[in-house]
Each structure stands twice: as structure tokens, then as C-alpha cells.
XYZ file of N, CA, C and O in Angstrom:
640
model
N 0.836 -1.181 0.000
C 0.000 0.000 0.000
C 0.882 1.246 0.000
O 1.892 1.294 0.683
N 0.486 2.223 -0.775
C 1.260 3.466 -0.845
C 0.560 4.585 -0.090
O -0.669 4.702 -0.158
N 1.333 5.391 0.607
C 0.831 6.622 1.205
C 0.803 7.650 0.083
O 1.790 7.848 -0.620
N -0.321 8.300 -0.111
C -0.500 9.250 -1.208
C 0.247 10.553 -0.937
O 0.240 11.070 0.174
N 0.877 11.052 -1.967
C 1.584 12.330 -1.928
C 0.608 13.433 -2.307
O 0.016 13.405 -3.390
N 0.433 14.411 -1.433
C -0.456 15.531 -1.696
C 0.338 16.622 -2.418
O 0.954 17.494 -1.803
N 0.338 16.566 -3.714
C 1.115 17.487 -4.544
C 0.702 18.945 -4.341
O 1.536 19.844 -4.347
N -0.588 19.156 -4.154
C -1.077 20.533 -3.984
C -0.577 21.132 -2.666
O -0.214 22.305 -2.615
N -0.557 20.325 -1.607
C -0.032 20.801 -0.320
C 1.457 21.117 -0.437
O 1.944 22.094 0.134
N 2.193 20.301 -1.180
C 3.624 20.544 -1.388
C 3.850 21.872 -2.117
O 4.722 22.664 -1.748
N 3.043 22.139 -3.132
C 3.171 23.381 -3.897
C 2.744 24.585 -3.050
O 3.375 25.644 -3.113
N 1.709 24.426 -2.243
C 1.297 25.525 -1.355
C 2.410 25.858 -0.368
O 2.645 27.027 -0.058
N 3.084 24.833 0.130
C 4.218 25.059 1.025
C 5.325 25.812 0.277
O 5.909 26.768 0.802
N 5.612 25.394 -0.930
C 6.647 26.057 -1.740
C 6.286 27.529 -1.950
O 7.146 28.410 -1.856
N 5.021 27.779 -2.215
C 4.569 29.158 -2.420
C 4.785 29.980 -1.152
O 5.252 31.121 -1.220
N 4.457 29.396 -0.009
C 4.578 30.110 1.270
C 6.034 30.407 1.625
O 6.361 31.463 2.152
N 6.949 29.467 1.340
C 8.318 29.584 1.850
C 9.376 29.823 0.780
O 10.562 29.806 1.071
N 9.001 30.070 -0.455
C 9.990 30.280 -1.523
C 10.879 31.490 -1.256
O 12.063 31.470 -1.593
N 10.337 32.530 -0.664
C 11.111 33.760 -0.449
C 11.451 34.010 1.019
O 11.959 35.070 1.363
N 11.162 33.036 1.850
C 11.475 33.123 3.273
C 12.018 31.771 3.716
O 12.087 30.842 2.934
N 12.363 31.674 4.994
C 12.813 30.410 5.569
C 11.888 30.049 6.715
O 11.573 30.879 7.558
N 11.436 28.802 6.732
C 10.616 28.307 7.823
C 11.508 28.202 9.062
O 12.511 27.476 9.042
N 11.177 28.896 10.143
C 12.043 28.882 11.332
C 12.131 27.524 12.025
O 12.996 27.332 12.886
N 11.299 26.568 11.637
C 11.377 25.226 12.217
C 12.554 24.422 11.657
O 12.858 23.339 12.150
N 13.201 24.951 10.608
C 14.317 24.267 9.966
C 15.508 25.214 9.889
O 15.333 26.421 9.723
N 16.707 24.673 9.958
C 17.906 25.491 9.776
C 17.968 25.985 8.341
O 17.447 25.348 7.429
N 18.623 27.109 8.152
C 18.827 27.688 6.824
C 20.232 27.309 6.364
O 21.215 27.689 6.985
N 20.318 26.583 5.274
C 21.603 26.093 4.772
C 22.173 26.973 3.657
O 23.136 26.590 3.009
N 21.585 28.140 3.452
C 22.019 29.021 2.363
C 23.514 29.306 2.434
O 24.206 29.258 1.413
N 24.030 29.582 3.605
C 25.456 29.882 3.769
C 26.299 28.631 4.006
O 27.504 28.715 4.194
N 25.658 27.465 3.994
C 26.354 26.199 4.247
C 26.363 25.314 3.012
O 26.352 24.096 3.115
N 26.324 25.906 1.846
C 26.344 25.137 0.606
C 25.052 25.218 -0.178
O 24.988 24.765 -1.315
N 24.010 25.761 0.421
C 22.741 25.928 -0.287
C 21.573 25.337 0.463
O 21.713 24.327 1.154
N 20.419 25.951 0.309
C 19.209 25.531 1.009
C 18.236 24.783 0.100
O 17.142 24.430 0.503
N 18.629 24.515 -1.139
C 17.686 23.989 -2.130
C 17.099 22.633 -1.755
O 15.879 22.447 -1.816
N 17.918 21.671 -1.381
C 17.396 20.335 -1.075
C 16.654 20.338 0.248
O 15.650 19.630 0.403
N 17.097 21.138 1.193
C 16.372 21.307 2.442
C 14.952 21.816 2.149
O 13.969 21.298 2.680
N 14.837 22.798 1.285
C 13.544 23.356 0.894
C 12.680 22.300 0.188
O 11.504 22.123 0.512
N 13.244 21.575 -0.751
C 12.514 20.525 -1.464
C 12.045 19.454 -0.479
O 10.900 18.988 -0.554
N 12.893 19.071 0.454
C 12.502 18.076 1.460
C 11.350 18.584 2.315
O 10.423 17.828 2.636
N 11.388 19.852 2.681
C 10.288 20.427 3.448
C 8.985 20.371 2.647
O 7.915 20.100 3.199
N 9.072 20.604 1.350
C 7.892 20.507 0.483
C 7.348 19.083 0.472
O 6.126 18.873 0.528
N 8.241 18.095 0.404
C 7.814 16.695 0.441
C 7.089 16.395 1.754
O 6.051 15.720 1.759
N 7.630 16.887 2.862
C 6.983 16.706 4.167
C 5.588 17.325 4.159
O 4.627 16.713 4.627
N 5.489 18.541 3.648
C 4.195 19.232 3.588
C 3.199 18.457 2.735
O 1.988 18.529 2.970
N 3.702 17.710 1.777
C 2.857 16.876 0.931
C 2.510 15.535 1.556
O 1.919 14.677 0.901
N 2.893 15.339 2.804
C 2.504 14.134 3.536
C 3.495 12.992 3.525
O 3.185 11.894 3.992
N 4.685 13.224 3.006
C 5.677 12.151 2.996
C 6.280 12.009 4.394
O 6.745 12.985 4.974
N 6.273 10.783 4.931
C 6.778 10.573 6.293
C 8.309 10.543 6.336
O 8.957 10.080 5.399
N 8.840 11.050 7.422
C 10.285 10.968 7.616
C 10.665 9.518 7.856
O 9.876 8.721 8.353
N 11.907 9.194 7.491
C 12.465 7.867 7.723
C 13.690 8.066 8.600
O 14.664 8.677 8.177
N 13.636 7.547 9.830
C 14.693 7.784 10.819
C 15.772 6.709 10.801
O 16.498 6.551 11.766
N 15.907 5.989 9.708
C 16.926 4.950 9.559
C 18.296 5.621 9.399
O 18.754 5.868 8.283
N 18.948 5.931 10.526
C 20.227 6.625 10.481
C 21.322 5.661 10.055
O 21.343 4.537 10.517
N 22.246 6.013 9.191
C 22.439 7.313 8.552
C 21.820 7.395 7.157
O 21.971 8.383 6.470
N 21.127 6.351 6.729
C 20.649 6.301 5.344
C 19.213 6.760 5.168
O 18.663 6.673 4.084
N 18.592 7.263 6.208
C 17.203 7.677 6.132
C 17.021 9.065 5.539
O 17.910 9.615 4.865
N 15.858 9.613 5.817
C 15.485 10.944 5.339
C 14.704 11.607 6.466
O 13.530 11.322 6.684
N 15.396 12.434 7.247
C 14.750 13.071 8.388
C 15.492 14.341 8.770
O 16.633 14.572 8.383
N 14.794 15.164 9.539
C 15.366 16.390 10.085
C 14.816 16.579 11.489
O 13.602 16.607 11.684
N 15.728 16.682 12.456
C 15.363 17.043 13.830
C 15.987 18.385 14.198
O 15.363 19.178 14.880
N 17.226 18.592 13.740
C 17.941 19.838 14.009
C 19.128 19.933 13.056
O 19.415 18.982 12.322
N 19.824 21.047 13.109
C 21.003 21.243 12.263
C 21.989 20.091 12.419
O 22.546 19.603 11.437
N 22.175 19.617 13.629
C 23.156 18.573 13.891
C 22.556 17.179 14.025
O 23.261 16.235 14.342
N 21.265 17.050 13.792
C 20.607 15.752 13.882
C 19.647 15.612 12.697
O 18.454 15.840 12.812
N 20.231 15.248 11.565
C 19.482 15.125 10.325
C 20.183 14.112 9.439
O 21.364 13.819 9.611
N 19.451 13.592 8.481
C 20.045 12.681 7.502
C 20.590 13.503 6.336
O 20.027 14.539 5.971
N 21.662 13.023 5.749
C 22.256 13.716 4.600
C 21.252 13.847 3.461
O 21.276 14.822 2.711
N 20.331 12.886 3.332
C 19.345 12.926 2.253
C 18.371 14.087 2.391
O 17.751 14.490 1.412
N 18.227 14.636 3.573
C 17.297 15.746 3.758
C 17.844 17.039 3.165
O 17.091 17.910 2.753
N 19.168 17.163 3.104
C 19.771 18.430 2.670
C 20.767 18.300 1.519
O 21.239 19.312 1.018
N 21.083 17.100 1.069
C 22.075 16.899 0.012
C 21.459 16.372 -1.275
O 20.697 15.393 -1.251
N 21.771 16.979 -2.394
C 21.172 16.643 -3.689
C 21.358 15.163 -4.030
O 20.383 14.441 -4.280
N 22.588 14.689 -4.085
C 22.850 13.290 -4.469
C 22.272 12.315 -3.449
O 21.754 11.260 -3.818
N 22.382 12.658 -2.164
C 21.845 11.782 -1.122
C 20.330 11.644 -1.261
O 19.780 10.558 -1.101
N 19.649 12.748 -1.569
C 18.198 12.679 -1.751
C 17.849 11.815 -2.962
O 16.949 10.978 -2.890
N 18.560 12.001 -4.056
C 18.323 11.172 -5.246
C 18.478 9.690 -4.904
O 17.603 8.874 -5.214
N 19.589 9.340 -4.257
C 19.844 7.935 -3.916
C 18.777 7.393 -2.976
O 18.326 6.253 -3.117
N 18.363 8.215 -2.017
C 17.343 7.775 -1.070
C 16.003 7.526 -1.770
O 15.367 6.492 -1.571
N 15.570 8.451 -2.582
C 14.253 8.346 -3.211
C 14.161 7.255 -4.274
O 13.078 6.719 -4.521
N 15.263 6.938 -4.912
C 15.206 5.999 -6.036
C 15.651 4.584 -5.691
O 15.560 3.704 -6.535
N 16.120 4.333 -4.497
C 16.509 2.959 -4.145
C 15.270 2.145 -3.791
O 14.259 2.684 -3.345
N 15.345 0.859 -4.002
C 14.219 -0.032 -3.705
C 14.243 -0.391 -2.229
O 15.232 -0.930 -1.739
N 13.159 -0.077 -1.553
C 13.033 -0.390 -0.132
C 11.601 -0.841 0.126
O 10.686 -0.448 -0.575
N 11.415 -1.603 1.183
C 10.072 -2.040 1.524
C 9.540 -1.349 2.776
O 8.366 -1.459 3.088
N 10.412 -0.644 3.506
C 9.921 0.063 4.683
C 9.305 1.398 4.270
O 9.274 1.741 3.096
N 8.790 2.134 5.218
C 8.119 3.394 4.900
C 9.144 4.438 4.481
O 9.983 4.853 5.269
N 9.092 4.831 3.230
C 9.985 5.875 2.703
C 9.264 6.596 1.569
O 8.424 6.010 0.903
N 9.579 7.860 1.350
C 9.129 8.446 0.088
C 9.839 7.730 -1.064
O 11.007 7.363 -0.938
N 9.130 7.521 -2.154
C 9.661 6.797 -3.299
C 9.480 7.645 -4.553
O 8.448 8.280 -4.737
N 10.495 7.629 -5.418
C 10.414 8.365 -6.678
C 11.024 7.528 -7.789
O 11.801 6.611 -7.544
N 10.660 7.878 -9.016
C 11.320 7.272 -10.169
C 11.709 8.399 -11.109
O 11.035 9.429 -11.196
N 12.797 8.189 -11.811
C 13.274 9.190 -12.762
C 12.420 9.127 -14.025
O 12.158 8.051 -14.551
N 11.959 10.298 -14.481
C 11.127 10.394 -15.677
C 11.620 11.541 -16.541
O 12.421 12.369 -16.095
N 11.128 11.613 -17.758
C 11.423 12.749 -18.620
C 10.730 13.984 -18.052
O 9.649 13.880 -17.468
N 11.347 15.145 -18.222
C 10.783 16.384 -17.673
C 9.354 16.621 -18.148
O 8.523 17.152 -17.411
N 9.026 16.200 -19.358
C 7.673 16.385 -19.884
C 6.640 15.559 -19.120
O 5.448 15.826 -19.193
N 7.090 14.540 -18.377
C 6.210 13.702 -17.567
C 6.103 14.191 -16.133
O 5.350 13.626 -15.337
N 6.864 15.225 -15.783
C 6.844 15.749 -14.425
C 5.495 16.351 -14.072
O 4.816 16.933 -14.919
N 5.112 16.169 -12.830
C 3.852 16.706 -12.299
C 4.185 17.757 -11.236
O 5.306 17.819 -10.738
N 3.191 18.562 -10.872
C 3.454 19.493 -9.783
C 3.860 18.691 -8.548
O 3.384 17.572 -8.338
N 4.792 19.235 -7.783
C 5.296 18.544 -6.607
C 6.467 17.623 -6.885
O 7.093 17.123 -5.953
N 6.776 17.373 -8.155
C 7.948 16.558 -8.491
C 9.208 17.402 -8.370
O 9.163 18.636 -8.324
N 10.332 16.735 -8.344
C 11.623 17.381 -8.111
C 12.459 17.345 -9.384
O 12.484 16.336 -10.089
N 13.149 18.430 -9.642
C 14.147 18.466 -10.706
C 15.487 18.762 -10.052
O 15.594 19.669 -9.226
N 16.487 17.969 -10.408
C 17.851 18.200 -9.933
C 18.718 18.560 -11.126
O 18.551 18.000 -12.203
N 19.649 19.503 -10.912
C 20.455 20.030 -12.010
C 21.942 19.854 -11.768
O 22.413 19.910 -10.634
N 22.643 19.677 -12.879
C 24.108 19.659 -12.883
C 24.570 20.807 -13.769
O 24.190 20.881 -14.940
N 25.367 21.680 -13.208
C 25.855 22.829 -13.970
C 27.174 22.536 -14.671
O 27.535 23.218 -15.617
N 27.880 21.485 -14.213
C 29.146 21.114 -14.845
C 29.021 19.851 -15.699
O 29.986 19.390 -16.277
N 27.832 19.281 -15.763
C 27.605 18.084 -16.555
C 27.936 16.795 -15.835
O 27.717 15.711 -16.368
N 28.443 16.883 -14.620
C 28.841 15.704 -13.861
C 28.148 15.630 -12.502
O 27.530 14.632 -12.169
N 28.275 16.684 -11.719
C 27.762 16.697 -10.350
C 26.418 17.413 -10.274
O 26.305 18.553 -10.717
N 25.437 16.744 -9.700
C 24.131 17.370 -9.486
C 24.197 18.148 -8.183
O 24.461 17.575 -7.123
N 23.958 19.456 -8.279
C 24.172 20.327 -7.117
C 22.999 21.248 -6.802
O 23.104 22.051 -5.869
N 21.913 21.165 -7.539
C 20.776 22.045 -7.262
C 19.472 21.279 -7.434
O 19.356 20.421 -8.318
N 18.504 21.584 -6.568
C 17.201 20.924 -6.608
C 16.099 21.973 -6.560
O 16.211 22.974 -5.852
N 15.049 21.728 -7.324
C 13.881 22.610 -7.366
C 12.632 21.743 -7.355
O 12.695 20.534 -7.597
N 11.490 22.368 -7.118
C 10.218 21.653 -7.144
C 9.337 22.249 -8.244
O 9.328 23.468 -8.438
N 8.655 21.375 -8.955
C 7.751 21.832 -10.014
C 6.464 22.364 -9.373
O 5.818 21.660 -8.590
N 6.109 23.608 -9.719
C 4.883 24.196 -9.181
C 3.810 24.367 -10.252
O 2.650 24.619 -9.934
N 4.204 24.251 -11.505
C 3.239 24.295 -12.608
C 3.860 23.583 -13.800
O 5.011 23.841 -14.145
N 3.098 22.682 -14.413
C 3.626 21.956 -15.568
C 3.488 22.814 -16.815
O 2.591 23.639 -16.926
N 4.416 22.607 -17.731
C 4.417 23.377 -18.979
C 5.295 22.641 -19.981
O 6.276 23.187 -20.474
N 4.980 21.383 -20.229
C 5.772 20.588 -21.162
C 7.203 20.423 -20.701
O 7.450 19.983 -19.585
N 8.143 20.818 -21.553
C 9.561 20.690 -21.229
C 10.112 21.888 -20.463
O 11.305 21.952 -20.194
N 9.263 22.858 -20.136
C 9.713 24.050 -19.421
C 8.768 24.369 -18.254
O 8.100 25.407 -18.242
N 8.728 23.461 -17.259
C 7.825 23.697 -16.133
C 8.236 24.922 -15.326
O 9.392 25.365 -15.386
N 7.295 25.445 -14.561
C 7.593 26.525 -13.634
C 8.007 25.890 -12.312
O 7.408 24.902 -11.874
N 9.023 26.464 -11.697
C 9.613 25.834 -10.517
C 9.709 26.830 -9.365
O 9.579 28.045 -9.541
N 9.975 26.280 -8.174
C 10.267 27.065 -6.977
C 11.555 26.519 -6.384
O 11.850 25.324 -6.496
N 12.327 27.410 -5.750
C 13.589 26.991 -5.147
C 13.999 27.956 -4.053
O 13.555 29.098 -4.008
N 14.872 27.471 -3.204
C 15.552 28.296 -2.208
C 17.025 28.382 -2.576
O 17.476 27.771 -3.525
N 17.775 29.097 -1.818
C 19.149 29.541 -2.007
C 19.090 30.773 -2.890
O 19.294 31.874 -2.405
N 18.802 30.597 -4.182
C 18.456 31.720 -5.044
C 16.943 31.621 -5.171
O 16.426 30.885 -6.008
N 16.237 32.331 -4.315
C 14.805 32.145 -4.108
C 13.989 32.504 -5.347
O 14.132 33.605 -5.890
N 13.146 31.564 -5.772
C 12.255 31.791 -6.907
C 10.940 31.045 -6.683
O 10.890 30.053 -5.972
N 9.895 31.551 -7.332
C 8.608 30.861 -7.370
C 7.980 31.154 -8.722
O 7.945 32.304 -9.160
N 7.474 30.125 -9.380
C 6.865 30.239 -10.717
C 7.851 30.780 -11.749
O 7.504 31.596 -12.606
N 9.073 30.325 -11.658
C 10.116 30.702 -12.612
C 10.285 29.571 -13.624
O 10.339 28.402 -13.242
N 10.380 29.874 -14.913
C 10.590 28.814 -15.903
C 11.919 28.089 -15.691
O 12.936 28.720 -15.389
N 11.885 26.792 -15.848
C 13.102 25.995 -15.749
C 14.161 26.497 -16.724
O 15.355 26.479 -16.429
N 13.726 26.985 -17.882
C 14.661 27.468 -18.907
C 15.470 28.682 -18.460
O 16.447 29.041 -19.114
N 15.123 29.298 -17.332
C 15.923 30.409 -16.805
C 17.262 29.928 -16.242
O 18.151 30.737 -16.018
N 17.375 28.625 -16.004
C 18.609 28.056 -15.461
C 19.522 27.608 -16.600
O 19.063 27.052 -17.587
N 20.805 27.819 -16.421
C 21.803 27.436 -17.412
C 22.521 26.169 -16.927
O 23.653 26.222 -16.485
N 21.850 25.034 -16.993
C 22.426 23.767 -16.540
C 22.852 22.935 -17.741
O 22.379 23.143 -18.853
N 23.740 21.965 -17.494
C 24.175 21.063 -18.565
C 23.386 19.762 -18.575
O 23.187 19.161 -19.613
N 22.973 19.308 -17.383
C 22.182 18.083 -17.274
C 21.119 18.298 -16.211
O 21.304 19.098 -15.296
N 20.042 17.537 -16.344
C 19.009 17.571 -15.320
C 18.341 16.209 -15.244
O 18.458 15.395 -16.164
N 17.675 15.981 -14.131
C 16.877 14.767 -13.981
C 15.620 15.137 -13.195
O 15.641 15.980 -12.307
N 14.523 14.505 -13.588
C 13.232 14.762 -12.964
C 12.844 13.546 -12.147
O 12.869 12.417 -12.654
N 12.485 13.761 -10.892
C 12.075 12.705 -9.998
C 10.581 12.801 -9.751
O 10.104 13.754 -9.118
N 9.854 11.813 -10.252
C 8.410 11.755 -10.051
C 8.146 11.070 -8.725
O 8.509 9.906 -8.525
N 7.517 11.797 -7.801
C 7.228 11.248 -6.466
C 6.025 10.309 -6.575
O 4.941 10.724 -7.000
N 6.226 9.064 -6.193
C 5.176 8.051 -6.290
C 4.327 7.966 -5.026
O 3.211 7.470 -5.069
N 4.879 8.412 -3.905
C 4.229 8.289 -2.611
C 5.232 7.665 -1.666
O 6.434 7.799 -1.841
N 4.718 6.972 -0.648
C 5.605 6.305 0.303
C 5.112 4.875 0.520
O 3.907 4.639 0.630
N 6.053 3.944 0.543
C 5.698 2.558 0.837
C 5.148 2.471 2.244
O 5.604 3.170 3.142
N 4.179 1.598 2.425
C 3.631 1.400 3.767
C 3.363 -0.075 3.976
O 2.806 -0.726 3.170
């Protein structure tokens, strides 16, 4: 059985916090970027349960008590796309044209390392509108970014 992902709640959260920081979470802007932290918060707002399987889980308790997947681009990708049977948010990689609101796009600016994450807030074929933190945006076209590679993660829900 899958726990349903509330995409609209995730987007509403993104709208609320795209230009501010939720004080319940640390701000990683000066620590390498807040983008994945923001995307993870959106997933939580969409009803995805935290996974406290340390160190490979996906959770946030404090700046010093969190999983790398909550704030790190590659760690989040690995966490969401690995096959697990316990309760975890689950995603599969899809073409950007298949992305839905609430899905995640990760970008590589050097063609090798994925270092930025955004959330889709409106679909528009191959140029969805996105929201992000670090360089705060909401309803900005993906084409405004100058990346070399990208991948879209379609959130399926959470195993239960």
C-alpha cells in the first residue's frame, strides 16, 4: 500500500516559503545551499513521512541531527530511487515532460555533479515553472537556469 503524496499541499508550502525560511528548519544558504532542504520540506508538507533509519534515512530534527538525504542533492536522489520495503518516500526518474506538480528536478551545472534541486509548481511541457531556495524563486521557468544536465524525480508516494 502506498501513502498518497499531496502534490497541492507541497506546492502551497513552496509558495509560502519560496522567499522566506521556515524557522522550524535550519537555513543552509550559507552552508552550501538551502535547495534540497527546501525541497525536502515541500515533500513533508505533501505528507511524505520521515524515515529515521540513520544514517541512510530521510529526516530532520535539528542542524546537527538530520540525515544527509534531507539536505544533500545526491543523497536525496539515492534515497528516493533505491528499492526499499519500509516506509519511505519513493520516486522514479522520468522525462521532464512527464513531471507533475510537486515533483523534483535536480540540475548539474558542470555536466557531472548534481548540485541544485527545485520543485515543479506548474507543468508546462519541457519548461515547467519551478520554486527553489538559495536563489529564491517561485513560478520561474526551468529554462531560466543554465544547466548542462538535469533529472526529474516523479514522487510516487511512500511505501507502507
